[in-house]
CSV table of N, CA, C and O and ligand atoms in Angstrom, one decimal:
chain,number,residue,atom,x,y,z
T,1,UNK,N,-6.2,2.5,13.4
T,1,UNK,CA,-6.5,1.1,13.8
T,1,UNK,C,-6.9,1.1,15.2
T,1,UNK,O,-6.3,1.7,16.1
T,2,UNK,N,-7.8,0.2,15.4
T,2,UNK,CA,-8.5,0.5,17.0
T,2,UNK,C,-8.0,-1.1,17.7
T,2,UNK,O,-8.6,-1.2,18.8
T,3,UNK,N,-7.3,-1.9,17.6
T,3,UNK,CA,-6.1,-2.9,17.7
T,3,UNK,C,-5.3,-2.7,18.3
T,3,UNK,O,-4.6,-2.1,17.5
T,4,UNK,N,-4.6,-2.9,19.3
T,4,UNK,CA,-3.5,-2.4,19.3
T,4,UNK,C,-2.8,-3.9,20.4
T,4,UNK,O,-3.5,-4.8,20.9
T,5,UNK,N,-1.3,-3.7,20.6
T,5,UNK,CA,-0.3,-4.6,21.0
T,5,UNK,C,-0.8,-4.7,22.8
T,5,UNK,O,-0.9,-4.0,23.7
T,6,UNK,N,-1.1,-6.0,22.4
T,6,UNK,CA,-1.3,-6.6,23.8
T,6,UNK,C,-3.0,-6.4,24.1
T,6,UNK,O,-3.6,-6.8,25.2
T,7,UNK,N,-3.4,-6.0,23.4
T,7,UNK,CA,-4.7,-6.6,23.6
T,7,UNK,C,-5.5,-7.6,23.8
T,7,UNK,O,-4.6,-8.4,23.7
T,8,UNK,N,-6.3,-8.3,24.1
T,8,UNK,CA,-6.8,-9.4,23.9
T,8,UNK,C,-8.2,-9.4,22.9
T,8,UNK,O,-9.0,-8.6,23.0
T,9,UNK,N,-8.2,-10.5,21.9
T,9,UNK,CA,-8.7,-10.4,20.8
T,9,UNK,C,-9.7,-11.8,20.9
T,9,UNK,O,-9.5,-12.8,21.6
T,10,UNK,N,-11.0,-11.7,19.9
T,10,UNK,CA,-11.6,-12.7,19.6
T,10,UNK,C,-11.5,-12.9,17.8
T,10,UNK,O,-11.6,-11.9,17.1
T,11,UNK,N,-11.3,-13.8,17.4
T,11,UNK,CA,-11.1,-14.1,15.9
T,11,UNK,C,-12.4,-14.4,15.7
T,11,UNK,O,-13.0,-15.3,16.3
T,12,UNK,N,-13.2,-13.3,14.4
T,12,UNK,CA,-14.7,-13.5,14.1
T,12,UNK,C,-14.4,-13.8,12.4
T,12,UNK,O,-15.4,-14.0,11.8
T,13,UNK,N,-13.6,-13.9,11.8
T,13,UNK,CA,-13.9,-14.4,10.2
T,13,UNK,C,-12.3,-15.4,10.1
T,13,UNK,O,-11.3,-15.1,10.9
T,14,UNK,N,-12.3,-16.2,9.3
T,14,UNK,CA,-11.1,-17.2,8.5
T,14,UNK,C,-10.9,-18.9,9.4
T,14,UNK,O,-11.7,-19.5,10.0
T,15,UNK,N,-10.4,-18.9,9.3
T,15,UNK,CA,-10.4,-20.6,9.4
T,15,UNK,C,-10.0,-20.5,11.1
T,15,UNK,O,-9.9,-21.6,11.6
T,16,UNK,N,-9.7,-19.5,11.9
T,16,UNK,CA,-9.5,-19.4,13.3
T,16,UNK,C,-10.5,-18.7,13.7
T,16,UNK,O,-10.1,-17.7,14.4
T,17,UNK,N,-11.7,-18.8,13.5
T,17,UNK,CA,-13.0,-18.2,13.7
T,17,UNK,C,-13.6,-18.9,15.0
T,17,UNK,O,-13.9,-20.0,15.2
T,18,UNK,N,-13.7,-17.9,16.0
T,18,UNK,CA,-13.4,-18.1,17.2
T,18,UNK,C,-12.4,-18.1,18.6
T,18,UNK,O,-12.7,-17.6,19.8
T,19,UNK,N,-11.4,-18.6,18.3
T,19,UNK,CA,-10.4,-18.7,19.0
T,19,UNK,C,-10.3,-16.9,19.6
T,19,UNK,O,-10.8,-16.0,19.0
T,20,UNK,N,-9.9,-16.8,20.4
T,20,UNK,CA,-9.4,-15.7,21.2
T,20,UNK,C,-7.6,-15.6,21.7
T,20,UNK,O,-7.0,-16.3,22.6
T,21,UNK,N,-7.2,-14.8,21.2
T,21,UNK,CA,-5.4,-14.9,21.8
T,21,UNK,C,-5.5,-13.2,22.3
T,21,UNK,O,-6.5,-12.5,22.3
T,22,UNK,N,-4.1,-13.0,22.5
T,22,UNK,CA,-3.4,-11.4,22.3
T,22,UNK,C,-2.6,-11.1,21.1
T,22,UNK,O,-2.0,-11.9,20.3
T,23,UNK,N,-2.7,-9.9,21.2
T,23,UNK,CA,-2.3,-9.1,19.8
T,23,UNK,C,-0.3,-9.3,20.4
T,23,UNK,O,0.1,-9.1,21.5
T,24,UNK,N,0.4,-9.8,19.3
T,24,UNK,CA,1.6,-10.1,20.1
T,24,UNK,C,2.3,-8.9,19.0
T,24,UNK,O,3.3,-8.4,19.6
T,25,UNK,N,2.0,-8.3,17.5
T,25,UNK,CA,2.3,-7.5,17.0
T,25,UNK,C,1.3,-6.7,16.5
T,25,UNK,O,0.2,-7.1,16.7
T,26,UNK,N,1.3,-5.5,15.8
T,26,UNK,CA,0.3,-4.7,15.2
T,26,UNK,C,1.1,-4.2,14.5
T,26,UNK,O,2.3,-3.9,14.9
T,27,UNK,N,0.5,-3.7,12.9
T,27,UNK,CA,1.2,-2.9,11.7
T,27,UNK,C,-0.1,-2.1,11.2
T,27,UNK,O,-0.9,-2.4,10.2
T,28,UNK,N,-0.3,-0.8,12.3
T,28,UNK,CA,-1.0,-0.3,11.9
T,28,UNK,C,-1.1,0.3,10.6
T,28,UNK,O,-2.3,0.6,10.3
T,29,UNK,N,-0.1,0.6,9.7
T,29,UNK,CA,-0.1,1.3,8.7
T,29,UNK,C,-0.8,0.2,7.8
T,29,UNK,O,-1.8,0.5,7.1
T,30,UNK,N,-0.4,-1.0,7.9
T,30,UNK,CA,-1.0,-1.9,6.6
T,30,UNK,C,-2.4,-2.9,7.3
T,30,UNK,O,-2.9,-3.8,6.6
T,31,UNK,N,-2.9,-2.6,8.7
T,31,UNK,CA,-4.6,-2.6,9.0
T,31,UNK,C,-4.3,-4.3,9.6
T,31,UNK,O,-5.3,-5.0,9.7
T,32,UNK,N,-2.7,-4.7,10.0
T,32,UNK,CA,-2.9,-6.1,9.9
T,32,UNK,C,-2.3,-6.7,11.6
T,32,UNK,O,-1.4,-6.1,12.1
T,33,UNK,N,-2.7,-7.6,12.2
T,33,UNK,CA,-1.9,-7.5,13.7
T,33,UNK,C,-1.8,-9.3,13.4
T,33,UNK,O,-2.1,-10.1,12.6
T,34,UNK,N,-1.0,-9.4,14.9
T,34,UNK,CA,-0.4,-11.1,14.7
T,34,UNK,C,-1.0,-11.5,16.1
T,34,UNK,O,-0.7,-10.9,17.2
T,35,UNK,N,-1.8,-12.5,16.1
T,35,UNK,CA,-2.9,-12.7,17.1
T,35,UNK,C,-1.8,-14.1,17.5
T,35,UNK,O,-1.5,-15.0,16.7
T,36,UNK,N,-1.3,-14.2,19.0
T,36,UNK,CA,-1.2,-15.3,19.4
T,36,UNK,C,-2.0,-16.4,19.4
T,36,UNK,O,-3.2,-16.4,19.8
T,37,UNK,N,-1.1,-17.7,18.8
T,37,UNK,CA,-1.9,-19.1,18.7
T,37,UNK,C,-2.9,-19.0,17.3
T,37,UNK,O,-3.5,-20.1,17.0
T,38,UNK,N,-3.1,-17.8,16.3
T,38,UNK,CA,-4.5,-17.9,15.3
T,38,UNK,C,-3.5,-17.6,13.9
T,38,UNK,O,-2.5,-16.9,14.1
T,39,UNK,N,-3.8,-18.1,13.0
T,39,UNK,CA,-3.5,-18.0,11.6
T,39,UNK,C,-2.1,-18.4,11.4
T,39,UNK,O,-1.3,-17.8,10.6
T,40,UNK,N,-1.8,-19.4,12.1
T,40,UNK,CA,-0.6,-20.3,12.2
T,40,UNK,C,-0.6,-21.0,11.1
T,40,UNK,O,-1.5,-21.8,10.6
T,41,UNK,N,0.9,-20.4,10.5
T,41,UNK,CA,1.5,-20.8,9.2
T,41,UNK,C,2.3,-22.1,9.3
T,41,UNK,O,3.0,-21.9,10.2
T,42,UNK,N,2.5,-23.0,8.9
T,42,UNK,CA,4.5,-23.8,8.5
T,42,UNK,C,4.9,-22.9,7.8
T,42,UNK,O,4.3,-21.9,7.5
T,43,UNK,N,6.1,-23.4,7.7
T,43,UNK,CA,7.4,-23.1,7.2
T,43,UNK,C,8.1,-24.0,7.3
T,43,UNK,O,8.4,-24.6,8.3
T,44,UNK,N,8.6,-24.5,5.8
T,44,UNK,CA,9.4,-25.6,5.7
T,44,UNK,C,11.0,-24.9,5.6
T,44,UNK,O,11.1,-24.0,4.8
T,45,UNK,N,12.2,-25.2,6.4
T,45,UNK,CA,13.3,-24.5,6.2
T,45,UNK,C,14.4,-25.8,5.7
T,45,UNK,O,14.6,-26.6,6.6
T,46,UNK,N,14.9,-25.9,4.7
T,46,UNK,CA,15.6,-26.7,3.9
T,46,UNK,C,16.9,-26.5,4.9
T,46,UNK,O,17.1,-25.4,5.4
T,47,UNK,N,17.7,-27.8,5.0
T,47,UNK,CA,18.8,-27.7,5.2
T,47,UNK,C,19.8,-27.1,5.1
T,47,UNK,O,20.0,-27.2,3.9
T,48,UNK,N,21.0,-26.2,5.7
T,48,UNK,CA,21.5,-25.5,5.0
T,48,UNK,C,22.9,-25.9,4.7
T,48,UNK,O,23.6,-25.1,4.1
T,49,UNK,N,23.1,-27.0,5.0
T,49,UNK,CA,24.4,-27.8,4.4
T,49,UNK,C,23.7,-29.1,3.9
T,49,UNK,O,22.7,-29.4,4.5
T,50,UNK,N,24.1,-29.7,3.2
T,50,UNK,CA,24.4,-31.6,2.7
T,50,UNK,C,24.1,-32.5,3.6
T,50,UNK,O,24.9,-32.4,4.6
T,51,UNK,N,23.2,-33.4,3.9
T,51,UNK,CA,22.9,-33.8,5.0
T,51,UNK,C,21.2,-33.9,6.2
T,51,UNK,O,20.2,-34.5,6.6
T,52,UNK,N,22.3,-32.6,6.3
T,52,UNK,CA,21.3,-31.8,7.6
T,52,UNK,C,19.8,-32.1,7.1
T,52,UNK,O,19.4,-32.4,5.9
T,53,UNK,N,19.2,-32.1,8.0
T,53,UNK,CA,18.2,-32.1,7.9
T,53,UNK,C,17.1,-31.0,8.0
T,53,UNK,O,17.3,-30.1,8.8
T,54,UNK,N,16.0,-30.8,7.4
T,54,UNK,CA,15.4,-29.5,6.9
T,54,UNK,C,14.2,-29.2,8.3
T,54,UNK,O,13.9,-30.2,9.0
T,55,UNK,N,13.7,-28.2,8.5
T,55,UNK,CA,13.0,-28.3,9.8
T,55,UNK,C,11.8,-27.3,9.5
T,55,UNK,O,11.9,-26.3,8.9
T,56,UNK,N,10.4,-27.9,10.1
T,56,UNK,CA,9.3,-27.0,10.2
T,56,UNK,C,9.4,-26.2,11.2
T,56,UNK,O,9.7,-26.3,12.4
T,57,UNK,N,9.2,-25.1,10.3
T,57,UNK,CA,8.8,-23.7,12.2
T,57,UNK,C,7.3,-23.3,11.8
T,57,UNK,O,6.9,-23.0,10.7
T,58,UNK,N,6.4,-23.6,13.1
T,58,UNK,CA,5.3,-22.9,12.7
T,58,UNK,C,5.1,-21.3,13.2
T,58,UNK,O,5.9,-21.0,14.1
T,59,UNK,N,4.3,-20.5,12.9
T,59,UNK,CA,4.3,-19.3,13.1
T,59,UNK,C,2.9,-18.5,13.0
T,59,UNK,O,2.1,-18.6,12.1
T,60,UNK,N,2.8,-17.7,13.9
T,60,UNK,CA,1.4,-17.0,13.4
T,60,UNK,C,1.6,-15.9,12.5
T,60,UNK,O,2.5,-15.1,12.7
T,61,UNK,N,0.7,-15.8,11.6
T,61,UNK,CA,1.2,-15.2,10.1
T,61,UNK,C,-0.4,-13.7,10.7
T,61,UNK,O,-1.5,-13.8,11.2
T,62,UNK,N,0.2,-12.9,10.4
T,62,UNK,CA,-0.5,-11.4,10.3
T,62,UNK,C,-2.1,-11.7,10.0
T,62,UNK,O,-2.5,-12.8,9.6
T,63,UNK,N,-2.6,-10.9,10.3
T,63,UNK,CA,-4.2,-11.5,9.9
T,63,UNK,C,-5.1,-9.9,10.3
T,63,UNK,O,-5.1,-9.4,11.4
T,64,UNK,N,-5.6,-9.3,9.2
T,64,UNK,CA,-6.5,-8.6,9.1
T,64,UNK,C,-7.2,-8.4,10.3
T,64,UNK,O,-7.7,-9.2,11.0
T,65,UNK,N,-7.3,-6.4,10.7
T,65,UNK,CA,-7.8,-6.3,11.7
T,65,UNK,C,-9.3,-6.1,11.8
T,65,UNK,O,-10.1,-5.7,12.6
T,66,UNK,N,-9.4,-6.4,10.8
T,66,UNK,CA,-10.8,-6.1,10.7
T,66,UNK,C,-11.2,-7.7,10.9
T,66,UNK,O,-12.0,-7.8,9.9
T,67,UNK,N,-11.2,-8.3,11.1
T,67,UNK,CA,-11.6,-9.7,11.3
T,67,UNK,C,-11.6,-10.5,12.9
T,67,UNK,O,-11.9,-11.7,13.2
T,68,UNK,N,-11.1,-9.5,13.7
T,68,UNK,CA,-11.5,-9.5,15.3
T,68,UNK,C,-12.2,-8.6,15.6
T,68,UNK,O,-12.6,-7.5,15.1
T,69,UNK,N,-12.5,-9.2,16.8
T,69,UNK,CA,-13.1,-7.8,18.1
T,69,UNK,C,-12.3,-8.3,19.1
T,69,UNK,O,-11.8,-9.4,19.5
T,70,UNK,N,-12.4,-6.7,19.5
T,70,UNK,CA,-11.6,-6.7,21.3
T,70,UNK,C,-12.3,-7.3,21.9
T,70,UNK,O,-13.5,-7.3,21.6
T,71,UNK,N,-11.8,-8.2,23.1
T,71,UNK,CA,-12.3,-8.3,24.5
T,71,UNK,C,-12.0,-7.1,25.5
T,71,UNK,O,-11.0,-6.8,26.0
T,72,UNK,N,-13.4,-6.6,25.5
T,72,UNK,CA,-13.6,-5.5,26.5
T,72,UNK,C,-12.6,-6.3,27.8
T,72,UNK,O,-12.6,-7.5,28.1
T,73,UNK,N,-11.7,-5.3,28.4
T,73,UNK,CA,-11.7,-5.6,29.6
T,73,UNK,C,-12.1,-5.3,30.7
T,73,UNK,O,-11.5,-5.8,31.6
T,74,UNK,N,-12.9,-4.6,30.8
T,74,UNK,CA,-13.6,-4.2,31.6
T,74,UNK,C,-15.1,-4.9,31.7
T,74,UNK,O,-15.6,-4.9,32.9
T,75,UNK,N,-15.9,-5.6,30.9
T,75,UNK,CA,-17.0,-6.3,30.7
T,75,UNK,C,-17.0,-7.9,30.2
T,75,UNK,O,-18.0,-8.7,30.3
T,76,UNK,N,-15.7,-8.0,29.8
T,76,UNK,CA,-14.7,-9.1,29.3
T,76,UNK,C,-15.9,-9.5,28.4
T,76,UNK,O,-16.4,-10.6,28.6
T,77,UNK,N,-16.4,-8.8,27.4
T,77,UNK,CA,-17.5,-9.8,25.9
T,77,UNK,C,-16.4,-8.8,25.1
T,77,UNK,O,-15.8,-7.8,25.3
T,78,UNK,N,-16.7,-9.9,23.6
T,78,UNK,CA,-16.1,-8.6,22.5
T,78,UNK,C,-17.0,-8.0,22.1
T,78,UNK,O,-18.3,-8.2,22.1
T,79,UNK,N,-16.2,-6.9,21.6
T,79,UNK,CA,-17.1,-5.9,21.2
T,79,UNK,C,-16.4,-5.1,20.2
T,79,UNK,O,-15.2,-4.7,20.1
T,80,UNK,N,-17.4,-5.0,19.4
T,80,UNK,CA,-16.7,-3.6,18.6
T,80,UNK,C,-16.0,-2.2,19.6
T,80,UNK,O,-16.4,-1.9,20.7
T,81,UNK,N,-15.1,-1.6,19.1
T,81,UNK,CA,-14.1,-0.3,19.9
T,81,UNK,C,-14.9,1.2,19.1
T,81,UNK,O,-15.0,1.6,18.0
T,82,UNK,N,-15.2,1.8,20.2
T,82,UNK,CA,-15.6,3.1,19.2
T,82,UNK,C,-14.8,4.5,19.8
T,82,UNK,O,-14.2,4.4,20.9
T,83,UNK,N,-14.8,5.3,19.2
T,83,UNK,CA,-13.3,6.2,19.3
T,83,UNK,C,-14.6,7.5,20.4
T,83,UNK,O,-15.8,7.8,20.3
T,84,UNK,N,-13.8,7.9,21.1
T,84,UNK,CA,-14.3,9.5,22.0
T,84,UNK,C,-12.8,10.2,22.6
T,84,UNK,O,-11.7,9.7,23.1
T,85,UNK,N,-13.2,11.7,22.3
T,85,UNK,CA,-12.7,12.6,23.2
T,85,UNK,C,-12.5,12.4,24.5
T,85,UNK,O,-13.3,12.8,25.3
T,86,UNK,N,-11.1,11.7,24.9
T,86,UNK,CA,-11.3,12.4,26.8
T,86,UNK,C,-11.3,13.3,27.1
T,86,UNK,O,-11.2,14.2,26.3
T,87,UNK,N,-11.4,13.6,28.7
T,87,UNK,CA,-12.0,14.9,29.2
T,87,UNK,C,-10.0,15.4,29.0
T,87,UNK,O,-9.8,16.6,29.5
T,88,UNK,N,-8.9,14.9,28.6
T,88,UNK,CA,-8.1,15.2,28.6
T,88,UNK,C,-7.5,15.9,27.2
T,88,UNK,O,-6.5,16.6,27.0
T,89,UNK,N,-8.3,15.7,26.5
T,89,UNK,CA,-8.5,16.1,24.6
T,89,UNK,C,-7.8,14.9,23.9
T,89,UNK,O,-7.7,14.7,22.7
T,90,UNK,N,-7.2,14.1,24.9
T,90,UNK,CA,-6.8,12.9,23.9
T,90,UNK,C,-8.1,12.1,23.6
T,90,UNK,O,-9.1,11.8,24.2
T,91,UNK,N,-7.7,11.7,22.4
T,91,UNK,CA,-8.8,10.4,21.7
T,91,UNK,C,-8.6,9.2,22.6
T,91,UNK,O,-7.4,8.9,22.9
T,92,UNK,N,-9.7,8.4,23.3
T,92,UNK,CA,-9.8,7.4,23.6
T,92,UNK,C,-10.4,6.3,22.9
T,92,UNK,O,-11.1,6.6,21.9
T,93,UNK,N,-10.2,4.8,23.4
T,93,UNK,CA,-11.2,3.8,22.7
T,93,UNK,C,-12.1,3.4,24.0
T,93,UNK,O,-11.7,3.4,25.2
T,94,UNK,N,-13.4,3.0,23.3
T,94,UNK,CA,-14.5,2.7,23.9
T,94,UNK,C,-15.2,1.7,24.0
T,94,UNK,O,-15.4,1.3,22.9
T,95,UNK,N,-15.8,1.0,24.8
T,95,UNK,CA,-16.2,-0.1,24.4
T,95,UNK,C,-18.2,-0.2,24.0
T,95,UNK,O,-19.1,-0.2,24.8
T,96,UNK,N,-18.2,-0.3,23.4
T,96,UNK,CA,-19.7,-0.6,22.6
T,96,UNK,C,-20.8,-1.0,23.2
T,96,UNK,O,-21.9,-0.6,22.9
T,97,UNK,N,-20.6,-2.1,24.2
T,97,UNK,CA,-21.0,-3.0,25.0
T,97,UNK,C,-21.7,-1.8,26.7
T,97,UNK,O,-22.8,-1.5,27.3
T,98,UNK,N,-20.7,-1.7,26.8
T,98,UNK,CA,-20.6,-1.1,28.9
T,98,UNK,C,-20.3,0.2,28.6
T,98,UNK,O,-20.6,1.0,29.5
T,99,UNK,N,-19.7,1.0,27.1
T,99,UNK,CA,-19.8,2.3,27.2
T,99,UNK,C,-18.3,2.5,27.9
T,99,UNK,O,-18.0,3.7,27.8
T,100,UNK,N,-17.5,1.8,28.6
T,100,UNK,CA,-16.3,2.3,29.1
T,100,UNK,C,-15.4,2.3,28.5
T,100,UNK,O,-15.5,1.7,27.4
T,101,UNK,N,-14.2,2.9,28.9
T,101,UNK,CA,-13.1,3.7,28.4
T,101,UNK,C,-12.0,2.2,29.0
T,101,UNK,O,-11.7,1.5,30.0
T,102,UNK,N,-11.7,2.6,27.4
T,102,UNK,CA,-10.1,1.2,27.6
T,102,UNK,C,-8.9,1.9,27.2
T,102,UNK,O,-8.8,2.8,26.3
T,103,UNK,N,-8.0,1.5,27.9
T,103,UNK,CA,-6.4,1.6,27.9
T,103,UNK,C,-5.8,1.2,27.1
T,103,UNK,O,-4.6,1.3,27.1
Z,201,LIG,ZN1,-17.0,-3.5,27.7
């Protein structure tokens, strides 16, 4: 996954099409990250005694990483991320746009 935690993201497909937050979690194994402020769920939580009263929490619900682009930070547009060799043999990400190397 070319996503990762603390990034800063643009939402390009679903009903938060647009908006821009940070990545506040990422699951790379299942391709899916949790973009602050975008794909905010309710949750209705029922009382849990007699009485009480039941309470909404809202929440940003996981959302497909394929459905952002990064904000370069270095060029600050999004862009698709494309993968290279550093001169250190670790894999880096790239940005599409300016061609530079992100952290
Ligand atoms: Zn860039």
């Amino acid at each position: 996954m070319r996503i990762k935690k603390g990034d800063n993201v643009k939402v390009i497909a679903g009903k938060d099409r647009g908006k821009t937050g940070k990545v506040i979690q990422a699951f790379p194994q299942l391709g899916k990250i949790v973009v602050e402020n975008a794909n905010m769920l309710k949750k209705h939580l029922r009382g849990k005694q007699k009485g009480q009263q039941g309470q909404v929490i809202e929440f940003s619900a996981p959302l497909s990483a394929t459905n952002v682009l990064l904000i370069c930070p270095k060029c600050a547009k999004p862009s698709r991320v494309g993968m290279k060799v550093l001169e250190d043999g670790k894999k880096g990400r790239t940005c599409k746009k300016c061609k530079e190397v992100i952290e």
